[in-house]
mmCIF file of C-alpha atoms in Angstrom:
data_model
loop_
_atom_site.group_PDB
_atom_site.id
_atom_site.type_symbol
_atom_site.label_atom_id
_atom_site.label_comp_id
_atom_site.label_asym_id
_atom_site.label_seq_id
_atom_site.Cartn_x
_atom_site.Cartn_y
_atom_site.Cartn_z
ATOM 1 C CA MET M 1 -0.025 0.103 0.112
ATOM 2 C CA ASN M 2 1.452 3.272 -1.079
ATOM 3 C CA LYS M 3 1.942 6.024 1.474
ATOM 4 C CA ILE M 4 3.030 9.589 1.534
ATOM 5 C CA MET M 5 5.778 10.775 3.909
ATOM 6 C CA VAL M 6 5.740 14.279 4.740
ATOM 7 C CA GLU M 7 9.021 15.883 6.544
ATOM 8 C CA LYS M 8 8.742 19.160 8.324
ATOM 9 C CA SER M 9 9.879 21.840 5.662
ATOM 10 C CA PRO M 10 11.164 25.294 5.120
ATOM 11 C CA PRO M 11 8.655 28.137 4.068
ATOM 12 C CA LEU M 12 7.525 27.194 0.689
ATOM 13 C CA ARG M 13 8.808 29.557 -2.149
ATOM 14 C CA GLY M 14 8.216 29.406 -5.978
ATOM 15 C CA ASN M 15 5.386 29.239 -8.560
ATOM 16 C CA VAL M 16 3.034 26.639 -9.139
ATOM 17 C CA ARG M 17 0.598 25.798 -12.110
ATOM 18 C CA ILE M 18 -2.835 24.763 -10.978
ATOM 19 C CA SER M 19 -4.307 21.987 -13.275
ATOM 20 C CA GLY M 20 -8.031 21.791 -14.776
ATOM 21 C CA ALA M 21 -10.795 21.464 -12.339
ATOM 22 C CA LYS M 22 -11.578 17.818 -11.450
ATOM 23 C CA ASN M 23 -15.134 19.075 -10.466
ATOM 24 C CA SER M 24 -15.535 20.398 -13.839
ATOM 25 C CA ALA M 25 -13.606 17.717 -16.005
ATOM 26 C CA LEU M 26 -15.982 15.030 -14.817
ATOM 27 C CA PRO M 27 -19.327 16.137 -15.613
ATOM 28 C CA ILE M 28 -17.872 17.487 -18.898
ATOM 29 C CA LEU M 29 -16.520 14.162 -19.652
ATOM 30 C CA ALA M 30 -19.750 12.566 -18.728
ATOM 31 C CA ALA M 31 -21.763 15.382 -20.895
ATOM 32 C CA SER M 32 -19.602 14.255 -23.853
ATOM 33 C CA LEU M 33 -21.857 11.270 -24.043
ATOM 34 C CA LEU M 34 -24.281 13.671 -25.952
ATOM 35 C CA GLY M 35 -22.064 14.632 -28.887
ATOM 36 C CA THR M 36 -22.104 12.759 -31.974
ATOM 37 C CA GLU M 37 -19.110 14.218 -33.500
ATOM 38 C CA ASP M 38 -15.532 14.436 -32.083
ATOM 39 C CA ILE M 39 -14.842 16.141 -28.970
ATOM 40 C CA ILE M 40 -11.349 17.546 -27.584
ATOM 41 C CA LEU M 41 -11.019 18.539 -24.111
ATOM 42 C CA GLU M 42 -7.770 20.203 -23.096
ATOM 43 C CA ASP M 43 -6.258 20.807 -19.473
ATOM 44 C CA VAL M 44 -7.790 17.535 -18.176
ATOM 45 C CA PRO M 45 -6.287 16.625 -14.967
ATOM 46 C CA LYS M 46 -4.343 13.504 -14.505
ATOM 47 C CA LEU M 47 -6.419 11.912 -11.867
ATOM 48 C CA LYS M 48 -7.875 8.393 -10.890
ATOM 49 C CA ASP M 49 -11.615 9.804 -11.052
ATOM 50 C CA VAL M 50 -10.804 10.558 -14.660
ATOM 51 C CA GLU M 51 -9.393 7.550 -15.381
ATOM 52 C CA VAL M 52 -12.794 5.862 -13.952
ATOM 53 C CA ILE M 53 -15.205 7.972 -15.804
ATOM 54 C CA CYS M 54 -12.947 7.435 -19.135
ATOM 55 C CA GLU M 55 -13.511 3.826 -18.201
ATOM 56 C CA VAL M 56 -17.308 4.401 -17.931
ATOM 57 C CA LEU M 57 -17.417 6.053 -21.055
ATOM 58 C CA SER M 58 -15.539 3.294 -22.768
ATOM 59 C CA SER M 59 -17.909 0.699 -21.163
ATOM 60 C CA LEU M 60 -21.076 2.403 -22.952
ATOM 61 C CA GLY M 61 -19.565 2.294 -26.181
ATOM 62 C CA ALA M 62 -17.830 5.785 -26.689
ATOM 63 C CA LYS M 63 -14.182 5.933 -28.015
ATOM 64 C CA VAL M 64 -11.711 7.537 -25.735
ATOM 65 C CA GLU M 65 -8.387 8.558 -26.680
ATOM 66 C CA PHE M 66 -5.574 10.174 -24.387
ATOM 67 C CA LEU M 67 -3.762 12.203 -27.203
ATOM 68 C CA ASP M 68 -1.293 14.089 -25.200
ATOM 69 C CA LYS M 69 -0.507 15.385 -21.404
ATOM 70 C CA GLY M 70 -3.782 16.798 -20.462
ATOM 71 C CA ILE M 71 -5.694 16.280 -23.774
ATOM 72 C CA ILE M 72 -8.445 13.514 -24.212
ATOM 73 C CA LYS M 73 -10.630 13.034 -27.498
ATOM 74 C CA ILE M 74 -14.011 11.427 -27.194
ATOM 75 C CA ASN M 75 -16.517 10.555 -29.813
ATOM 76 C CA SER M 76 -19.556 8.955 -28.662
ATOM 77 C CA LYS M 77 -21.548 8.686 -32.083
ATOM 78 C CA ASP M 78 -21.972 5.118 -31.518
ATOM 79 C CA ILE M 79 -22.636 4.472 -28.037
ATOM 80 C CA ASN M 80 -24.852 1.277 -27.445
ATOM 81 C CA ASN M 81 -24.974 0.450 -24.093
ATOM 82 C CA TYR M 82 -27.182 2.391 -21.350
ATOM 83 C CA GLU M 83 -25.844 0.277 -18.296
ATOM 84 C CA THR M 84 -23.042 1.595 -16.236
ATOM 85 C CA PRO M 85 -21.088 -1.557 -14.439
ATOM 86 C CA TYR M 86 -21.344 -1.565 -10.855
ATOM 87 C CA GLU M 87 -17.552 -2.210 -10.024
ATOM 88 C CA LEU M 88 -17.002 1.386 -12.048
ATOM 89 C CA MET M 89 -19.803 3.089 -10.245
ATOM 90 C CA SER M 90 -18.686 1.980 -6.750
ATOM 91 C CA LYS M 91 -15.476 3.578 -7.077
ATOM 92 C CA MET M 92 -16.903 7.142 -7.763
ATOM 93 C CA ARG M 93 -19.949 9.213 -7.137
ATOM 94 C CA ALA M 94 -19.569 11.362 -10.439
ATOM 95 C CA SER M 95 -20.120 8.403 -12.535
ATOM 96 C CA PHE M 96 -24.122 8.870 -11.557
ATOM 97 C CA LEU M 97 -23.634 11.808 -13.895
ATOM 98 C CA VAL M 98 -24.121 9.551 -16.999
ATOM 99 C CA MET M 99 -27.716 9.142 -16.227
ATOM 100 C CA GLY M 100 -28.562 12.473 -17.457
ATOM 101 C CA PRO M 101 -26.806 12.050 -20.664
ATOM 102 C CA LEU M 102 -27.941 8.485 -21.551
ATOM 103 C CA LEU M 103 -31.686 9.278 -20.837
ATOM 104 C CA THR M 104 -32.118 11.832 -22.906
ATOM 105 C CA ARG M 105 -29.944 10.384 -25.821
ATOM 106 C CA LEU M 106 -30.868 6.644 -25.649
ATOM 107 C CA GLY M 107 -34.431 7.028 -23.699
ATOM 108 C CA LYS M 108 -33.134 4.599 -20.683
ATOM 109 C CA THR M 109 -30.110 4.204 -18.295
ATOM 110 C CA LYS M 110 -29.624 1.964 -15.634
ATOM 111 C CA THR M 111 -27.033 2.045 -13.023
ATOM 112 C CA SER M 112 -26.306 1.196 -9.336
ATOM 113 C CA LEU M 113 -26.323 3.512 -6.349
ATOM 114 C CA PRO M 114 -23.012 5.688 -6.506
ATOM 115 C CA GLY M 115 -19.826 5.357 -4.238
ATOM 116 C CA GLY M 116 -17.037 8.193 -3.755
ATOM 117 C CA CYS M 117 -15.881 9.908 -0.432
ATOM 118 C CA ALA M 118 -17.774 9.226 2.763
ATOM 119 C CA ILE M 119 -18.405 12.698 3.607
ATOM 120 C CA GLY M 120 -22.173 12.429 4.130
ATOM 121 C CA THR M 121 -25.515 11.181 2.386
ATOM 122 C CA ARG M 122 -25.347 13.214 -0.799
ATOM 123 C CA PRO M 123 -28.950 11.996 -1.604
ATOM 124 C CA ILE M 124 -29.750 11.031 -5.298
ATOM 125 C CA ASP M 125 -33.021 12.033 -4.660
ATOM 126 C CA LEU M 126 -33.116 15.702 -6.399
ATOM 127 C CA HIS M 127 -31.547 14.060 -9.728
ATOM 128 C CA LEU M 128 -34.366 11.624 -9.564
ATOM 129 C CA LYS M 129 -36.872 14.422 -8.898
ATOM 130 C CA GLY M 130 -35.519 16.265 -12.111
ATOM 131 C CA PHE M 131 -35.768 13.201 -14.306
ATOM 132 C CA ARG M 132 -39.368 12.503 -13.238
ATOM 133 C CA ALA M 133 -40.347 16.110 -14.155
ATOM 134 C CA LEU M 134 -39.154 15.551 -17.381
ATOM 135 C CA GLY M 135 -41.354 12.710 -18.064
ATOM 136 C CA ALA M 136 -39.031 9.604 -16.978
ATOM 137 C CA GLU M 137 -40.333 6.561 -15.105
ATOM 138 C CA ILE M 138 -38.022 5.742 -12.210
ATOM 139 C CA ASP M 139 -37.280 2.179 -10.919
ATOM 140 C CA VAL M 140 -35.314 1.441 -7.630
ATOM 141 C CA ASP M 141 -34.564 -2.114 -7.056
ATOM 142 C CA HIS M 142 -31.761 -4.046 -4.997
ATOM 143 C CA GLY M 143 -29.406 -0.939 -5.345
ATOM 144 C CA ASN M 144 -30.193 -0.410 -8.777
ATOM 145 C CA ILE M 145 -31.669 2.498 -10.440
ATOM 146 C CA GLY M 146 -33.416 2.461 -13.623
ATOM 147 C CA ALA M 147 -34.814 5.864 -15.637
ATOM 148 C CA TYR M 148 -37.176 5.002 -18.832
ATOM 149 C CA ALA M 149 -38.747 7.510 -21.206
ATOM 150 C CA ASP M 150 -39.982 7.488 -24.617
ATOM 151 C CA ARG M 151 -39.518 11.080 -24.823
ATOM 152 C CA LEU M 152 -38.332 13.720 -22.323
ATOM 153 C CA VAL M 153 -40.543 17.237 -22.023
ATOM 154 C CA GLY M 154 -39.316 20.429 -20.544
ATOM 155 C CA ASP M 155 -40.874 21.325 -17.107
ATOM 156 C CA ARG M 156 -39.881 23.871 -14.386
ATOM 157 C CA ILE M 157 -37.987 22.109 -11.748
ATOM 158 C CA TYR M 158 -37.138 23.584 -8.240
ATOM 159 C CA LEU M 159 -34.594 22.167 -6.382
ATOM 160 C CA ASP M 160 -35.069 22.105 -2.593
ATOM 161 C CA PHE M 161 -31.033 22.256 -2.195
ATOM 162 C CA PRO M 162 -28.846 23.979 -4.723
ATOM 163 C CA SER M 163 -27.025 20.464 -5.371
ATOM 164 C CA VAL M 164 -24.388 20.542 -8.005
ATOM 165 C CA GLY M 165 -24.767 17.019 -8.997
ATOM 166 C CA ALA M 166 -28.455 17.356 -9.713
ATOM 167 C CA THR M 167 -28.079 20.676 -11.271
ATOM 168 C CA GLU M 168 -25.547 19.267 -13.689
ATOM 169 C CA ASN M 169 -27.435 15.964 -14.419
ATOM 170 C CA ILE M 170 -30.891 17.618 -14.840
ATOM 171 C CA MET M 171 -29.134 20.099 -17.330
ATOM 172 C CA MET M 172 -27.534 17.436 -19.217
ATOM 173 C CA ALA M 173 -31.076 15.358 -19.526
ATOM 174 C CA ALA M 174 -32.741 18.699 -20.342
ATOM 175 C CA VAL M 175 -30.763 19.704 -23.293
ATOM 176 C CA MET M 176 -32.512 17.247 -25.712
ATOM 177 C CA ALA M 177 -36.054 17.342 -24.164
ATOM 178 C CA GLU M 178 -39.038 18.920 -25.987
ATOM 179 C CA GLY M 179 -39.254 22.427 -25.229
ATOM 180 C CA GLU M 180 -38.143 24.458 -22.406
ATOM 181 C CA THR M 181 -36.775 23.443 -18.814
ATOM 182 C CA ILE M 182 -36.096 25.887 -15.929
ATOM 183 C CA ILE M 183 -34.168 25.088 -13.303
ATOM 184 C CA ASP M 184 -34.974 27.350 -9.843
ATOM 185 C CA ASN M 185 -32.633 27.217 -7.036
ATOM 186 C CA ALA M 186 -29.985 25.958 -9.194
ATOM 187 C CA ALA M 187 -26.230 25.465 -8.095
ATOM 188 C CA MET M 188 -24.358 28.450 -9.032
ATOM 189 C CA GLU M 189 -20.815 27.215 -9.039
ATOM 190 C CA PRO M 190 -18.123 28.067 -11.856
ATOM 191 C CA GLU M 191 -18.103 24.366 -12.754
ATOM 192 C CA ILE M 192 -21.830 24.563 -13.711
ATOM 193 C CA VAL M 193 -20.994 27.449 -15.927
ATOM 194 C CA ASP M 194 -18.021 25.407 -17.481
ATOM 195 C CA LEU M 195 -20.070 22.693 -18.206
ATOM 196 C CA ALA M 196 -22.905 25.161 -19.672
ATOM 197 C CA ASN M 197 -20.210 26.687 -21.861
ATOM 198 C CA PHE M 198 -19.257 23.162 -23.052
ATOM 199 C CA LEU M 199 -22.686 22.022 -23.900
ATOM 200 C CA ASN M 200 -23.419 25.323 -25.660
ATOM 201 C CA LYS M 201 -20.390 24.536 -27.596
ATOM 202 C CA LEU M 202 -21.957 21.299 -28.718
ATOM 203 C CA GLY M 203 -25.016 23.328 -30.010
ATOM 204 C CA ALA M 204 -27.343 23.308 -26.922
ATOM 205 C CA ASP M 205 -28.930 26.519 -25.881
ATOM 206 C CA ILE M 206 -28.838 27.163 -22.187
ATOM 207 C CA LYS M 207 -28.861 30.607 -20.393
ATOM 208 C CA GLY M 208 -28.279 31.581 -16.903
ATOM 209 C CA ALA M 209 -25.683 29.135 -15.688
ATOM 210 C CA GLY M 210 -24.122 30.735 -12.937
ATOM 211 C CA THR M 211 -27.687 32.285 -11.570
ATOM 212 C CA SER M 212 -29.915 30.571 -9.440
ATOM 213 C CA SER M 213 -31.939 30.093 -12.578
ATOM 214 C CA ILE M 214 -30.948 28.100 -15.263
ATOM 215 C CA ARG M 215 -33.148 28.028 -18.798
ATOM 216 C CA ILE M 216 -32.494 25.471 -21.309
ATOM 217 C CA LYS M 217 -34.499 25.132 -24.535
ATOM 218 C CA GLY M 218 -34.226 21.574 -25.903
ATOM 219 C CA VAL M 219 -32.488 20.818 -29.403
ATOM 220 C CA LYS M 220 -32.683 17.685 -31.803
ATOM 221 C CA GLU M 221 -29.150 16.748 -31.484
ATOM 222 C CA LEU M 222 -25.455 17.956 -30.384
ATOM 223 C CA GLY M 223 -22.339 17.813 -32.090
ATOM 224 C CA GLY M 224 -18.589 18.189 -31.357
ATOM 225 C CA ALA M 225 -16.342 21.106 -30.109
ATOM 226 C CA THR M 226 -12.813 21.693 -28.464
ATOM 227 C CA HIS M 227 -12.969 22.983 -25.084
ATOM 228 C CA SER M 228 -10.693 23.767 -22.166
ATOM 229 C CA ILE M 229 -11.547 22.746 -18.580
ATOM 230 C CA ILE M 230 -11.393 25.908 -16.140
ATOM 231 C CA PRO M 231 -8.531 25.817 -13.478
ATOM 232 C CA ASP M 232 -9.041 23.840 -10.414
ATOM 233 C CA ARG M 233 -10.316 26.766 -7.776
ATOM 234 C CA ILE M 234 -9.787 23.673 -4.723
ATOM 235 C CA GLU M 235 -6.293 23.039 -5.842
ATOM 236 C CA ALA M 236 -5.496 26.755 -6.083
ATOM 237 C CA GLY M 237 -6.858 27.211 -2.733
ATOM 238 C CA THR M 238 -4.748 24.218 -1.126
ATOM 239 C CA PHE M 239 -1.633 25.620 -2.515
ATOM 240 C CA MET M 240 -2.536 29.148 -1.125
ATOM 241 C CA VAL M 241 -3.012 27.545 2.379
ATOM 242 C CA ALA M 242 0.430 25.676 1.845
ATOM 243 C CA ALA M 243 2.022 29.371 1.545
ATOM 244 C CA ALA M 244 -0.012 30.543 4.604
ATOM 245 C CA ILE M 245 0.954 27.845 6.950
ATOM 246 C CA THR M 246 4.816 27.229 6.135
ATOM 247 C CA LYS M 247 4.709 31.364 6.222
ATOM 248 C CA GLY M 248 6.260 31.064 2.677
ATOM 249 C CA ASP M 249 5.717 33.094 -0.606
ATOM 250 C CA ILE M 250 4.102 31.376 -3.366
ATOM 251 C CA VAL M 251 2.743 32.553 -6.715
ATOM 252 C CA VAL M 252 -0.266 30.537 -7.785
ATOM 253 C CA GLU M 253 -0.505 30.438 -11.688
ATOM 254 C CA ASN M 254 -3.606 29.599 -14.004
ATOM 255 C CA VAL M 255 -6.648 30.493 -11.381
ATOM 256 C CA ILE M 256 -9.546 32.716 -12.091
ATOM 257 C CA THR M 257 -9.433 34.920 -8.990
ATOM 258 C CA SER M 258 -13.209 35.477 -8.822
ATOM 259 C CA HIS M 259 -13.579 31.687 -8.262
ATOM 260 C CA ILE M 260 -11.337 31.928 -5.077
ATOM 261 C CA LYS M 261 -12.882 35.200 -3.354
ATOM 262 C CA PRO M 262 -14.033 33.728 0.083
ATOM 263 C CA VAL M 263 -10.404 31.798 -0.006
ATOM 264 C CA ILE M 264 -8.566 35.083 -0.460
ATOM 265 C CA ALA M 265 -10.533 36.826 1.704
ATOM 266 C CA LYS M 266 -10.248 34.659 4.765
ATOM 267 C CA LEU M 267 -6.339 34.430 4.178
ATOM 268 C CA ARG M 268 -6.075 37.925 4.505
ATOM 269 C CA GLU M 269 -8.107 37.863 7.583
ATOM 270 C CA ALA M 270 -5.434 35.355 8.902
ATOM 271 C CA GLY M 271 -3.094 37.883 8.496
ATOM 272 C CA CYS M 272 -1.530 36.685 4.831
ATOM 273 C CA GLN M 273 -0.678 39.390 2.000
ATOM 274 C CA ILE M 274 -2.326 38.360 -1.012
ATOM 275 C CA TYR M 275 -1.400 40.068 -4.705
ATOM 276 C CA GLU M 276 -3.919 39.177 -7.332
ATOM 277 C CA ASN M 277 -2.392 39.805 -11.150
ATOM 278 C CA GLY M 278 -4.440 38.623 -13.924
ATOM 279 C CA ASP M 279 -4.548 34.775 -13.782
ATOM 280 C CA LYS M 280 -1.730 34.813 -11.145
ATOM 281 C CA VAL M 281 -2.053 35.251 -6.949
ATOM 282 C CA ARG M 282 0.697 35.583 -4.768
ATOM 283 C CA VAL M 283 0.249 34.528 -1.325
ATOM 284 C CA ILE M 284 3.033 35.497 1.422
ATOM 285 C CA GLY M 285 2.307 34.010 4.714
ATOM 286 C CA ALA M 286 2.248 35.836 7.975
ATOM 287 C CA ASP M 287 4.813 35.464 10.715
ATOM 288 C CA GLU M 288 1.841 34.549 13.096
ATOM 289 C CA ILE M 289 -1.821 33.137 11.739
ATOM 290 C CA LYS M 290 -4.403 34.959 13.161
ATOM 291 C CA ALA M 291 -7.406 32.865 14.131
ATOM 292 C CA VAL M 292 -10.336 33.031 11.927
ATOM 293 C CA ASP M 293 -14.023 31.894 11.807
ATOM 294 C CA ILE M 294 -15.456 29.763 8.674
ATOM 295 C CA LYS M 295 -18.919 28.924 7.651
ATOM 296 C CA THR M 296 -19.328 26.756 4.870
ATOM 297 C CA LEU M 297 -21.713 27.458 2.096
ATOM 298 C CA PRO M 298 -22.990 26.808 -1.323
ATOM 299 C CA TYR M 299 -21.225 28.938 -3.977
ATOM 300 C CA PRO M 300 -20.459 31.940 -3.733
ATOM 301 C CA GLY M 301 -20.015 31.202 -0.231
ATOM 302 C CA PHE M 302 -16.755 29.338 1.464
ATOM 303 C CA PRO M 303 -16.261 26.161 -0.052
ATOM 304 C CA THR M 304 -16.857 22.880 1.895
ATOM 305 C CA ASP M 305 -13.763 21.388 -0.113
ATOM 306 C CA MET M 306 -11.488 23.965 1.668
ATOM 307 C CA GLN M 307 -12.865 23.447 4.959
ATOM 308 C CA ALA M 308 -10.098 20.724 5.849
ATOM 309 C CA GLN M 309 -7.382 22.545 4.484
ATOM 310 C CA PHE M 310 -8.315 25.724 6.833
ATOM 311 C CA MET M 311 -8.641 23.477 9.740
ATOM 312 C CA SER M 312 -4.848 22.474 9.409
ATOM 313 C CA LEU M 313 -4.044 26.350 9.261
ATOM 314 C CA MET M 314 -6.119 27.244 12.083
ATOM 315 C CA SER M 315 -4.726 24.500 14.122
ATOM 316 C CA VAL M 316 -1.578 26.480 14.336
ATOM 317 C CA SER M 317 -3.103 29.779 14.441
ATOM 318 C CA GLN M 318 -3.110 32.222 17.556
ATOM 319 C CA GLY M 319 -6.218 32.208 19.223
ATOM 320 C CA THR M 320 -9.719 30.139 18.797
ATOM 321 C CA SER M 321 -11.364 29.648 15.647
ATOM 322 C CA VAL M 322 -14.903 28.227 14.885
ATOM 323 C CA ILE M 323 -15.699 26.008 11.852
ATOM 324 C CA ILE M 324 -19.415 25.353 10.842
ATOM 325 C CA GLU M 325 -19.767 22.889 8.093
ATOM 326 C CA THR M 326 -23.345 23.264 6.575
ATOM 327 C CA VAL M 327 -23.240 21.533 3.311
ATOM 328 C CA PHE M 328 -22.045 17.873 4.547
ATOM 329 C CA GLU M 329 -23.055 16.566 7.719
ATOM 330 C CA ASN M 330 -19.921 13.878 8.141
ATOM 331 C CA ARG M 331 -17.009 16.161 6.931
ATOM 332 C CA PHE M 332 -15.284 16.262 10.033
ATOM 333 C CA MET M 333 -13.581 12.745 9.768
ATOM 334 C CA HIS M 334 -10.253 14.510 9.515
ATOM 335 C CA VAL M 335 -10.359 15.942 12.891
ATOM 336 C CA ASP M 336 -9.294 12.940 14.870
ATOM 337 C CA GLU M 337 -6.255 12.473 12.565
ATOM 338 C CA LEU M 338 -5.299 16.155 13.260
ATOM 339 C CA LYS M 339 -5.670 15.207 16.680
ATOM 340 C CA ARG M 340 -3.194 12.413 16.544
ATOM 341 C CA MET M 341 -0.683 15.228 15.403
ATOM 342 C CA GLY M 342 -1.328 17.262 18.455
ATOM 343 C CA ALA M 343 -4.244 19.684 17.369
ATOM 344 C CA ASP M 344 -6.599 20.816 19.941
ATOM 345 C CA ILE M 345 -10.174 20.412 18.362
ATOM 346 C CA LYS M 346 -13.651 19.853 19.725
ATOM 347 C CA ILE M 347 -16.458 19.129 17.657
ATOM 348 C CA ASP M 348 -20.147 19.988 18.616
ATOM 349 C CA GLY M 349 -22.512 18.818 16.173
ATOM 350 C CA ARG M 350 -21.751 20.670 12.783
ATOM 351 C CA SER M 351 -19.238 23.038 14.673
ATOM 352 C CA ALA M 352 -15.598 22.779 15.323
ATOM 353 C CA ILE M 353 -13.740 24.547 18.023
ATOM 354 C CA ILE M 354 -9.948 24.796 17.175
ATOM 355 C CA GLN M 355 -7.619 26.134 19.941
ATOM 356 C CA GLY M 356 -4.324 27.111 17.738
ATOM 357 C CA VAL M 357 -1.254 25.058 19.317
ATOM 358 C CA ASP M 358 2.448 26.331 18.779
ATOM 359 C CA SER M 359 3.380 23.329 17.063
ATOM 360 C CA LEU M 360 2.161 19.943 15.523
ATOM 361 C CA MET M 361 4.042 16.641 15.677
ATOM 362 C CA SER M 362 4.383 13.783 13.178
ATOM 363 C CA ALA M 363 2.228 10.496 13.230
ATOM 364 C CA PRO M 364 0.956 7.617 11.505
ATOM 365 C CA VAL M 365 -2.327 8.921 9.968
ATOM 366 C CA LYS M 366 -5.096 8.137 7.368
ATOM 367 C CA ALA M 367 -6.583 10.145 4.417
ATOM 368 C CA THR M 368 -10.157 9.528 5.408
ATOM 369 C CA ASP M 369 -11.203 11.244 2.169
ATOM 370 C CA LEU M 370 -10.067 13.442 -0.694
ATOM 371 C CA ARG M 371 -9.793 16.922 1.323
ATOM 372 C CA ALA M 372 -8.746 15.394 4.302
ATOM 373 C CA GLY M 373 -5.793 13.853 2.820
ATOM 374 C CA ALA M 374 -4.970 17.391 1.406
ATOM 375 C CA ALA M 375 -5.477 18.678 5.108
ATOM 376 C CA LEU M 376 -2.801 16.285 6.573
ATOM 377 C CA VAL M 377 -0.097 16.839 3.696
ATOM 378 C CA LEU M 378 -0.393 20.892 5.310
ATOM 379 C CA ALA M 379 -0.300 19.782 8.668
ATOM 380 C CA GLY M 380 2.894 17.347 7.736
ATOM 381 C CA LEU M 381 4.626 20.576 6.501
ATOM 382 C CA VAL M 382 4.827 22.247 9.990
ATOM 383 C CA SER M 383 5.032 19.059 12.075
ATOM 384 C CA ASP M 384 8.152 17.978 14.132
ATOM 385 C CA GLY M 385 9.581 14.427 12.813
ATOM 386 C CA VAL M 386 7.994 12.638 9.494
ATOM 387 C CA THR M 387 4.117 12.367 8.959
ATOM 388 C CA GLU M 388 3.238 9.021 7.222
ATOM 389 C CA ILE M 389 -0.153 9.418 5.416
ATOM 390 C CA GLY M 390 -1.946 6.127 4.476
ATOM 391 C CA ASP M 391 -4.910 5.533 1.946
ATOM 392 C CA ILE M 392 -3.488 8.363 -0.137
ATOM 393 C CA TYR M 393 -5.713 6.731 -3.023
ATOM 394 C CA HIS M 394 -8.169 9.550 -1.913
ATOM 395 C CA ILE M 395 -5.544 12.328 -2.616
ATOM 396 C CA ASP M 396 -4.999 10.712 -6.069
ATOM 397 C CA ARG M 397 -8.614 11.020 -6.900
ATOM 398 C CA GLY M 398 -8.412 14.850 -6.715
ATOM 399 C CA TYR M 399 -4.673 16.349 -6.866
ATOM 400 C CA ASP M 400 -2.787 15.923 -10.177
ATOM 401 C CA ASN M 401 0.943 15.029 -9.125
ATOM 402 C CA ILE M 402 0.864 16.563 -5.641
ATOM 403 C CA GLU M 403 4.094 15.423 -4.596
ATOM 404 C CA GLU M 404 6.051 16.837 -7.641
ATOM 405 C CA LYS M 405 4.224 20.135 -7.401
ATOM 406 C CA ILE M 406 4.977 20.730 -3.608
ATOM 407 C CA THR M 407 8.427 19.460 -3.858
ATOM 408 C CA LYS M 408 9.294 22.068 -6.508
ATOM 409 C CA LEU M 409 8.354 24.682 -4.129
ATOM 410 C CA GLY M 410 10.909 23.171 -1.193
ATOM 411 C CA ALA M 411 8.591 20.594 0.511
ATOM 412 C CA LYS M 412 10.131 17.569 2.065
ATOM 413 C CA ILE M 413 7.374 14.971 0.576
ATOM 414 C CA TYR M 414 7.592 11.756 -0.961
ATOM 415 C CA ARG M 415 5.942 8.272 -1.687
ATOM 416 C CA VAL M 416 6.807 4.949 -0.418
#
């Protein structure tokens, strides 16, 4: 079993280029099932999750070619299978995103309940509610879900919660439905906008992505296009926290600064100096990290995917911080691992109270989920001794070559 070893490191310095966004690449790859001509995707991150979704596409009859670093060519003209294999679905939740494209393209889809990080229930009922509203019949049987429709017809769909996955899946199902579909209380994440831009390049008619109301006019068919994935705002945020926690000086390149406003605001509050320059952000860590309070919220609020990394930072801050998690109910699994390293954290329901300590110490820990793994790497950079991180397959699901990138900044990190 592979492990990542992290030694206490000097302040990190240098430039790092951010990869394409995992949370954009996965739905866009799923949406490639809708096109009937060649699709070229650029700046696709090299991740385990990307490999899995490409296997899913291949299993459904799409032709998938890895042309060059970060470039994938897909042709879904002859897709002939509507069932997603259980062994692939169990590896990754985002595999569920093929349901919308298959339903509107083939009129039927069948899959098993999705897997992925165990950070909360993340129910799929909103996805199914949307499919039903468009006219699909849903059949749930022994962990398998089927959706069937002779034709899909547009409707007005209100989401009880602005779920990113449900917004994406319904949007993809609606692009070839008859008439107009309106999704109210839609998720507003940048990844939704990227997906809509991609679909519009294929010939879809989507307006309002990035707002709480998305309007989709159905079209007869979609073609092909070349599209570049937006930069990963969570990877960017993770490297920004790496500068802060090590009191370093890092220029983060290939970022869209409007996507990371909450992270920039909280790092400034913690005492960091931040300079924005086009698609670059320079972060200079403070000599003393100030305690800050955080409440995670759907976009444009503070991202739940940055909560664990900030908890590592707050563990070595001056004072007491409170982090409130409102998006996922089980996203404090990294707390026990950080406490093994000497962090002073107490949990009260969905709140974590963090009392900053002078220093952390190395310990054998496990990446309980993707962002928890990143948080442990950050904590390891400032812990006395050598921190051994297990279950690193979680980290590989969401970070493209994290050891190489962070080593170039001066970190002492390696895989064994």
